[in-house]
Amino acid sequence: MAELQAPKGVPEYFGPRGAAFRAVREALSLPPQRAGYGYVELPVFEDTALYVRGVGESTDVVAKEMYTFEDRGGRSLSLRPEGTAGVMRLAIEHSLDRGQLPVKVWYAGPFFRAERPQQGRYRQLQQVGLEAIGSSDPLLDAEVIALADEGFRSLGLVQFTLQLTSLGCRECRPGYRELLQGFLARLDLDDATRERAAINPLRVLDDKRASVQQQLEGVPYMVDHLCADCSAHYDAVRDGLRRLGVQWTEAPALVRGLDYYTRTAFEFTHHLLGAQSGIGGGGRYDGLMSSLGGQDLPGIGWGLGTDRTLLACDAEGLAPGAGPGVDVFGVPMGDEARGRLLELGHALRGVGVRFDLAFGERGLKSAMKAADRSGAPLTLIVGDQEIAAGTAVLRDMASGAQEQVPWESVQPIVLQRLDSSEGTTT
RNA sequence: GUGGGUAUAGCUCAGCUGGUAGAGCAUCGCGUUGUGGUCGCGAGGGCCGCGGGUUCAAGUCCCGUUACUCACCCCA
């Protein structure tokens, strides 16, 4: 056991796993990029008050899962537990809300929650997120949802469901909330649940315990008590999803852990993941910006779990980012050959060929072994004979076929071979 | 925060009723001259998580502790 270990609950990715992780992140962030979302790089920590006001004081995320600390100036800071609040702050601070609307941004990176770790639940979790601020068009909701769906599908995932509901607005939610609290008050619940029912009654709906679920028979749902506007909005969202060919399941008991959600709320659930099955989720947050001191602009967004999406890929037998890391591997015999291959490789990289080289003084055999392990389809072998003849040996690793190539024509020939074997990537 | 499980080689694990440690994979080398993947041979690598106890003797039994892990809670 190593003396120094990574902090508890922090996943690390390296080797093929690192490639897979990166591939997942890219796949999830590609749809937003193609839809005109701009990249934002956000701070990893913010003023604690931002999360208390934005995410909600009563949420578990803020109440007991934040990494909060004081800096040297006595300011209370917190590692970001989610991304939306930070984007709102950035948009307000830099007056993005005064410009072209909607403001569409995406981001990716680590978030932090001090939870007890388990499969798919980490203290440092990775997300790809997106926010669209300044439009309440229900078709935007549909598009936002479709962009998430597209990301998952582009990885080859199919064993997941989109759960969809509407959480109402400040007009219809209070009435429903009272109705629900009235219902919950008559149930036999433990203290903790009773308290939750008082603070955020919606939360009780997705309690997984059978003892609670049995009693929820006949509970009123928000979707059945939407005001006319919310109801029309929800209909239009569903219509948009139909146009985009996105399938969903009505999930009236769906609850989001963050307080700011209004109207459209959704979650992507993977069927093969066990307890931590949510691979992404989001929704509308029409009152959030004004509550943080900005204009009263509506917004919608999502966060997709990069770690969990990778686990979902595992579960479905998918291997994102697999394949060789380089196209050509250099096998030198002798110092002069190594130096020449270093130069040649540099030039090859310049035209987009991925190249690696057997560094160090090693024998041909061992260098060939390294070439094999690199996965490169082509190997360039150079020794004294080749130097004398002004050539290099180009070996096709799959077939074992070798050819003498004039030094000056190595580059075009390599490009041609890579092109014809079509196994190239960027 | 609440419950359960597991800690032995880099990785995956075996080690039955206590007798001072094994396999597969991986790594490195060899199988003669400048050729990888297959095959054969060999080598390196372990305070058996940590601390205490029982015993002539503990990887093995008991207690504690720490870490990991799964589930609840919560969420990505």
XYZ file of C-alpha atoms (C1' of nucleotides) in Angstrom:
502
model
C 0.000 0.000 0.000
C 1.430 3.285 -1.079
C 2.221 5.788 1.631
C 0.383 8.555 -0.144
C -3.040 7.917 -1.536
C -5.566 9.966 -3.448
C -8.255 11.478 -1.226
C -11.259 9.313 -0.498
C -13.877 9.122 -3.206
C -11.778 10.667 -5.969
C -11.729 8.676 -9.184
C -8.619 8.775 -11.359
C -8.334 7.768 -14.980
C -5.142 6.728 -16.709
C -3.972 4.454 -19.487
C -6.807 3.199 -21.672
C -9.222 4.399 -19.022
C -7.925 7.921 -19.418
C -8.565 7.741 -23.144
C -12.065 6.419 -22.503
C -12.850 9.190 -20.048
C -11.682 11.844 -22.443
C -13.717 10.299 -25.246
C -16.849 10.405 -23.079
C -16.272 14.022 -22.168
C -15.816 14.930 -25.818
C -18.845 12.996 -26.953
C -21.046 14.708 -24.382
C -19.769 18.178 -25.196
C -19.943 17.896 -28.973
C -23.724 18.356 -29.380
C -23.765 21.673 -27.476
C -20.799 22.899 -29.495
C -22.608 22.095 -32.714
C -25.676 23.948 -31.437
C -23.957 27.258 -30.895
C -23.096 26.962 -27.215
C -19.926 28.787 -26.252
C -17.359 27.432 -23.850
C -16.975 28.926 -20.374
C -14.181 28.177 -17.936
C -15.570 28.639 -14.440
C -13.860 28.884 -11.073
C -13.768 25.684 -9.094
C -14.616 27.544 -5.895
C -16.979 30.413 -5.258
C -18.372 32.522 -2.482
C -20.336 30.143 -0.252
C -23.299 32.509 -0.355
C -23.734 31.880 -4.073
C -24.628 28.250 -3.446
C -26.646 28.929 -0.334
C -28.812 31.396 -2.229
C -28.696 29.720 -5.597
C -28.946 26.021 -4.953
C -30.965 26.350 -1.766
C -30.121 26.299 1.884
C -32.365 23.369 2.619
C -30.923 21.086 -0.045
C -28.701 18.255 1.111
C -26.124 19.363 -1.405
C -25.670 22.668 0.354
C -26.613 21.733 3.899
C -24.284 18.793 4.352
C -22.274 18.024 1.266
C -20.285 21.155 0.522
C -16.568 21.513 0.973
C -16.573 24.880 2.669
C -13.492 26.659 3.984
C -12.260 30.049 4.976
C -9.494 31.715 3.025
C -6.819 33.889 4.584
C -9.001 36.932 4.360
C -11.737 35.271 6.347
C -14.036 34.836 3.355
C -16.173 31.733 3.250
C -15.570 29.822 0.037
C -16.922 26.521 -1.201
C -15.770 24.067 -3.802
C -18.464 24.085 -6.456
C -21.069 21.340 -5.919
C -22.743 22.051 -9.263
C -22.353 24.378 -12.207
C -25.520 26.358 -12.794
C -25.111 28.828 -9.944
C -21.595 29.660 -11.091
C -22.767 30.318 -14.632
C -25.509 32.609 -13.335
C -23.007 34.557 -11.292
C -20.704 34.867 -14.275
C -23.531 35.983 -16.560
C -24.694 38.630 -14.088
C -21.207 39.850 -13.215
C -20.210 40.264 -16.848
C -23.606 41.485 -18.016
C -24.055 38.687 -20.501
C -27.753 39.075 -19.819
C -27.637 42.547 -21.432
C -26.603 41.160 -24.762
C -27.944 38.720 -27.246
C -30.401 36.256 -25.743
C -30.474 33.417 -25.078
C -26.998 33.174 -23.630
C -25.884 29.661 -24.458
C -22.825 28.216 -22.750
C -21.313 24.847 -21.972
C -18.630 23.763 -19.534
C -16.901 20.638 -18.252
C -14.908 19.748 -15.203
C -14.911 18.538 -11.628
C -17.518 19.218 -8.968
C -17.309 18.366 -5.306
C -19.663 16.867 -2.774
C -18.644 15.477 0.588
C -20.700 12.313 0.392
C -19.995 8.765 1.363
C -18.527 7.344 -1.851
C -19.822 4.273 -3.572
C -20.054 2.899 -7.093
C -20.777 5.899 -9.318
C -20.886 8.384 -6.468
C -17.756 10.358 -5.913
C -16.549 13.286 -3.878
C -14.947 14.680 -6.966
C -17.384 14.103 -9.793
C -17.020 15.127 -13.385
C -19.752 16.749 -15.395
C -20.343 18.239 -18.766
C -22.926 20.987 -18.425
C -24.860 23.440 -20.502
C -27.048 26.462 -19.773
C -29.343 28.532 -21.982
C -30.419 31.764 -20.324
C -33.000 34.270 -21.454
C -35.641 32.344 -23.323
C -38.705 30.531 -22.097
C -39.442 29.008 -25.481
C -40.533 25.412 -24.818
C -38.803 24.367 -28.021
C -35.557 25.408 -26.375
C -36.354 22.943 -23.591
C -36.843 20.259 -26.194
C -33.608 21.105 -27.926
C -31.640 21.164 -24.697
C -32.945 17.732 -23.787
C -32.222 16.425 -27.263
C -28.610 17.612 -27.027
C -28.107 15.428 -23.983
C -29.844 12.496 -25.616
C -27.648 12.937 -28.659
C -24.469 12.873 -26.588
C -25.380 9.608 -24.931
C -26.443 8.026 -28.204
C -23.288 9.111 -30.005
C -21.385 6.883 -27.609
C -23.602 3.976 -28.572
C -25.629 3.942 -25.372
C -29.180 2.634 -25.656
C -30.043 1.210 -22.237
C -31.266 4.464 -20.761
C -34.523 6.318 -20.342
C -35.380 9.975 -20.300
C -37.662 10.726 -17.377
C -39.652 13.857 -17.831
C -42.051 15.942 -15.822
C -43.052 19.510 -15.048
C -42.517 21.004 -11.633
C -44.824 23.992 -12.157
C -44.017 27.617 -11.473
C -44.401 30.192 -8.715
C -48.077 30.473 -9.700
C -49.151 26.849 -9.410
C -46.505 25.278 -7.194
C -47.542 26.815 -3.854
C -51.077 25.476 -4.159
C -49.869 22.026 -5.069
C -47.313 22.113 -2.304
C -50.045 22.678 0.250
C -52.068 19.865 -1.236
C -49.098 17.525 -1.043
C -48.212 18.539 2.486
C -51.784 17.860 3.516
C -51.504 14.386 2.063
C -48.112 13.682 3.647
C -49.248 14.895 7.040
C -51.639 11.964 7.263
C -48.888 9.385 6.657
C -46.862 7.441 9.183
C -43.338 8.719 8.618
C -40.103 8.778 10.572
C -38.780 12.073 11.916
C -36.259 12.705 9.181
C -38.827 12.153 6.465
C -41.391 14.239 8.317
C -38.903 17.061 8.431
C -38.226 16.707 4.738
C -41.959 16.804 4.101
C -42.098 20.143 5.878
C -39.112 21.715 4.118
C -39.331 20.202 0.660
C -42.332 17.876 0.363
C -41.518 16.932 -3.237
C -38.444 15.115 -2.010
C -40.551 12.553 -0.214
C -41.970 11.377 -3.507
C -38.861 9.591 -4.662
C -38.039 7.915 -1.373
C -36.970 4.418 -2.355
C -38.062 2.664 0.800
C -40.994 0.317 0.306
C -42.512 1.407 3.603
C -42.787 4.950 2.247
C -43.740 4.055 -1.310
C -46.707 1.965 -0.133
C -48.147 4.928 1.661
C -47.761 7.154 -1.396
C -50.577 5.326 -3.171
C -52.902 8.024 -4.471
C -50.552 10.932 -3.774
C -51.307 14.042 -5.849
C -48.737 14.897 -8.526
C -47.632 18.322 -9.706
C -48.296 17.511 -13.372
C -51.986 17.111 -12.569
C -52.149 20.538 -10.944
C -50.267 22.738 -13.391
C -51.618 26.188 -14.168
C -52.730 26.880 -17.727
C -49.406 28.437 -18.736
C -47.309 25.626 -17.323
C -49.576 23.053 -18.846
C -49.304 24.646 -22.278
C -45.562 24.927 -21.874
C -45.252 21.263 -20.986
C -47.368 20.252 -23.977
C -45.166 22.291 -26.275
C -42.010 20.734 -24.828
C -43.356 17.285 -25.522
C -44.323 18.324 -29.001
C -40.786 19.524 -29.606
C -39.364 16.243 -28.361
C -41.603 14.362 -30.766
C -40.311 16.473 -33.623
C -36.771 15.616 -32.605
C -37.535 11.943 -32.235
C -36.629 11.848 -28.559
C -38.446 9.218 -26.508
C -39.348 9.836 -22.882
C -41.216 8.427 -19.941
C -43.609 10.510 -17.896
C -42.155 10.659 -14.397
C -44.583 12.546 -12.168
C -42.616 11.618 -9.059
C -39.337 12.875 -10.480
C -37.636 15.220 -8.073
C -34.497 17.196 -8.563
C -32.137 17.734 -5.679
C -31.643 21.407 -6.264
C -34.282 23.933 -5.269
C -34.138 26.223 -8.274
C -35.946 24.045 -10.772
C -39.269 25.106 -12.259
C -41.424 23.687 -15.024
C -39.493 21.257 -17.189
C -37.432 18.781 -15.175
C -35.757 15.685 -16.507
C -33.325 12.966 -15.702
C -31.566 10.345 -17.773
C -31.518 7.008 -16.011
C -29.377 4.096 -17.086
C -30.840 0.635 -16.563
C -27.646 -1.302 -15.928
C -26.039 0.915 -13.323
C -27.465 -0.102 -9.969
C -28.098 2.432 -7.260
C -26.426 5.463 -8.846
C -28.308 5.218 -12.098
C -28.778 8.877 -12.949
C -26.341 9.692 -15.748
C -27.589 13.209 -16.282
C -30.334 15.595 -15.407
C -31.497 19.129 -15.497
C -34.401 21.422 -16.018
C -35.726 24.940 -16.156
C -34.866 27.496 -13.465
C -36.887 30.540 -14.264
C -36.456 32.380 -10.974
C -32.809 31.660 -10.337
C -31.131 34.609 -11.973
C -33.292 37.218 -10.287
C -32.820 35.543 -6.928
C -29.080 36.006 -7.403
C -29.464 39.701 -8.088
C -29.660 39.609 -11.862
C -32.454 40.363 -14.245
C -35.543 38.221 -14.101
C -34.586 35.947 -16.960
C -35.679 32.368 -17.453
C -33.137 29.615 -18.046
C -32.687 25.947 -18.633
C -29.737 23.613 -18.462
C -28.377 20.228 -17.647
C -25.419 18.447 -16.135
C -24.321 15.090 -17.436
C -22.203 12.827 -15.271
C -19.008 12.016 -17.113
C -17.929 9.351 -14.614
C -21.289 7.676 -14.645
C -21.610 7.826 -18.395
C -18.314 6.001 -18.615
C -19.664 3.362 -16.212
C -22.746 3.106 -18.410
C -20.501 2.475 -21.397
C -18.814 -0.315 -19.441
C -22.181 -1.816 -18.631
C -23.175 -1.830 -22.280
C -19.839 -3.242 -23.400
C -18.819 -0.063 -25.189
C -15.205 1.073 -25.300
C -15.060 4.777 -26.121
C -11.654 6.109 -27.073
C -10.235 2.649 -27.758
C -7.628 2.212 -30.433
C -3.963 2.993 -30.802
C -2.540 6.197 -29.424
C -0.104 6.657 -32.295
C 0.015 5.929 -36.009
C 3.724 5.381 -36.464
C 6.345 4.082 -34.062
C 10.045 4.661 -34.575
C 12.501 1.834 -33.938
C 16.089 3.087 -34.013
C 19.266 1.047 -33.831
C 22.014 3.248 -32.517
C 22.317 6.838 -31.421
C 22.509 8.385 -34.868
C 19.390 6.528 -35.984
C 17.546 7.647 -32.883
C 18.437 11.235 -33.563
C 17.300 11.006 -37.172
C 14.025 9.360 -36.226
C 13.427 12.057 -33.646
C 13.657 14.647 -36.423
C 11.562 12.634 -38.830
C 8.895 12.059 -36.204
C 8.775 15.755 -35.443
C 8.102 16.444 -39.108
C 5.458 13.725 -39.302
C 3.622 15.177 -36.318
C 3.685 18.480 -38.118
C 1.438 17.009 -40.798
C -0.894 15.406 -38.282
C 0.643 11.955 -37.967
C 0.768 10.663 -34.409
C 4.275 9.432 -33.772
C 6.178 7.889 -30.884
C 9.698 6.585 -30.629
C 11.614 3.970 -28.652
C 13.727 6.188 -26.440
C 16.745 5.016 -24.547
C 19.429 2.595 -25.554
C 17.497 -0.553 -26.131
C 17.929 -3.474 -28.463
C 15.999 -3.940 -31.650
C 13.968 -6.682 -30.078
C 12.888 -4.652 -27.138
C 12.186 -1.627 -29.313
C 10.014 -3.777 -31.556
C 8.163 -4.948 -28.491
C 7.492 -1.353 -27.560
C 6.330 -0.685 -31.113
C 3.931 -3.579 -30.869
C 2.534 -2.383 -27.585
C 2.015 1.114 -28.867
C -0.594 -0.277 -31.204
C 0.798 1.736 -34.096
C -0.086 0.159 -37.424
C 3.214 1.280 -38.942
C 6.786 1.061 -37.708
C 9.813 2.873 -39.059
C 13.038 0.968 -38.506
C 16.355 2.701 -38.986
C 19.888 1.393 -38.451
C 23.356 1.951 -39.878
C 22.491 0.197 -43.147
C 19.514 2.497 -43.734
C 21.516 5.573 -42.841
C 24.201 4.532 -45.305
C 21.618 3.851 -47.997
C 19.578 6.955 -47.216
C 16.432 4.936 -46.544
C 14.168 3.726 -43.777
C 12.376 0.427 -43.378
C 8.626 0.854 -43.235
C 6.931 -2.115 -41.639
C 3.234 -2.853 -41.671
C 2.709 -4.353 -38.242
C -0.394 -6.339 -39.097
C 0.983 -8.156 -42.126
C 4.669 -7.983 -41.300
C 5.387 -6.700 -44.806
C 8.408 -4.385 -45.049
C 9.650 -2.027 -47.689
C 12.712 0.130 -48.141
C 11.628 3.736 -48.437
C 13.890 6.612 -49.485
C 14.358 8.960 -46.559
C 12.847 11.938 -48.399
C 9.686 10.074 -49.338
C 8.925 8.636 -45.929
C 6.384 11.325 -45.145
C 4.229 11.052 -48.288
C 4.345 7.267 -48.220
C 3.392 7.100 -44.552
C 0.479 9.450 -45.193
C -0.627 7.331 -48.098
C -0.419 4.061 -46.147
C -2.319 5.526 -43.224
C -4.938 6.900 -45.539
C -5.495 3.644 -47.371
C -5.713 1.612 -44.195
C -8.290 4.222 -43.016
C -7.494 3.538 -39.401
C -6.373 7.063 -38.806
C -7.816 9.468 -36.341
C -6.924 12.886 -35.241
C -24.890 10.148 8.794
C -26.865 4.339 8.964
C -26.028 -0.856 7.811
C -23.295 -5.133 5.331
C -18.818 -7.143 2.859
C -13.539 -7.247 1.853
C -8.175 -6.225 2.874
C -2.251 -11.694 0.510
C 2.907 -9.749 -5.713
C 1.858 -4.032 -10.304
C -3.398 -6.514 -11.567
C -7.113 -10.694 -10.615
C -7.119 -14.019 -6.893
C -5.863 -19.175 -4.236
C -4.010 -20.524 0.560
C -9.195 -26.430 3.585
C -9.587 -27.908 10.020
C -3.212 -22.605 12.787
C 3.183 -25.167 11.014
C 6.995 -18.782 8.905
C 3.614 -17.766 0.903
C 1.401 -19.664 -4.355
C -1.058 -19.333 -9.462
C -2.545 -16.666 -13.807
C -1.758 -12.072 -16.147
C 1.745 -8.020 -16.363
C 7.187 -6.592 -16.225
C 12.365 -7.833 -17.492
C 15.860 -11.388 -19.687
C 17.180 -15.777 -22.755
C 15.869 -19.158 -27.159
C 23.395 -16.505 -31.023
C 24.103 -12.329 -36.181
C 19.134 -6.211 -37.412
C 12.561 -7.532 -36.246
C 6.953 -7.365 -32.314
C 2.382 -10.299 -31.611
C 2.361 -17.124 -30.715
C 5.467 -20.793 -28.088
C 9.373 -22.581 -24.562
C 12.811 -21.463 -20.478
C 14.258 -18.192 -16.634
C 14.372 -13.800 -13.322
C 12.819 -9.828 -10.306
C 8.827 -8.490 -7.254
C 5.214 -9.668 -0.836
C 6.541 -6.238 7.182
C -0.232 -11.422 3.996
C -3.595 -3.122 5.487
C -1.978 -1.440 10.598
C -1.892 -2.290 16.146
C -2.751 -5.572 20.036
C -4.212 -10.552 22.030
C -4.473 -16.233 22.254
C -0.658 -20.063 21.062
C 5.430 -23.633 21.162
C 3.771 -21.579 16.377
C -0.922 -16.679 13.297
C -1.841 -14.962 6.259
C -5.067 -18.471 8.943
C -8.395 -17.669 15.505
C -10.071 -13.113 18.738
C -10.327 -7.636 19.633
C -9.414 -2.831 17.909
C -8.196 0.482 14.016
C -7.701 2.308 9.073
C -8.748 1.845 4.045
C -11.611 0.075 0.198
C -16.339 -1.578 -1.377
C -21.816 -2.319 -1.789
C -26.566 -0.681 -0.172
C -29.670 3.179 2.481
C -29.786 8.480 2.459
C -28.672 11.911 -1.502
C -27.427 12.797 -6.414
C -24.216 13.271 -11.784
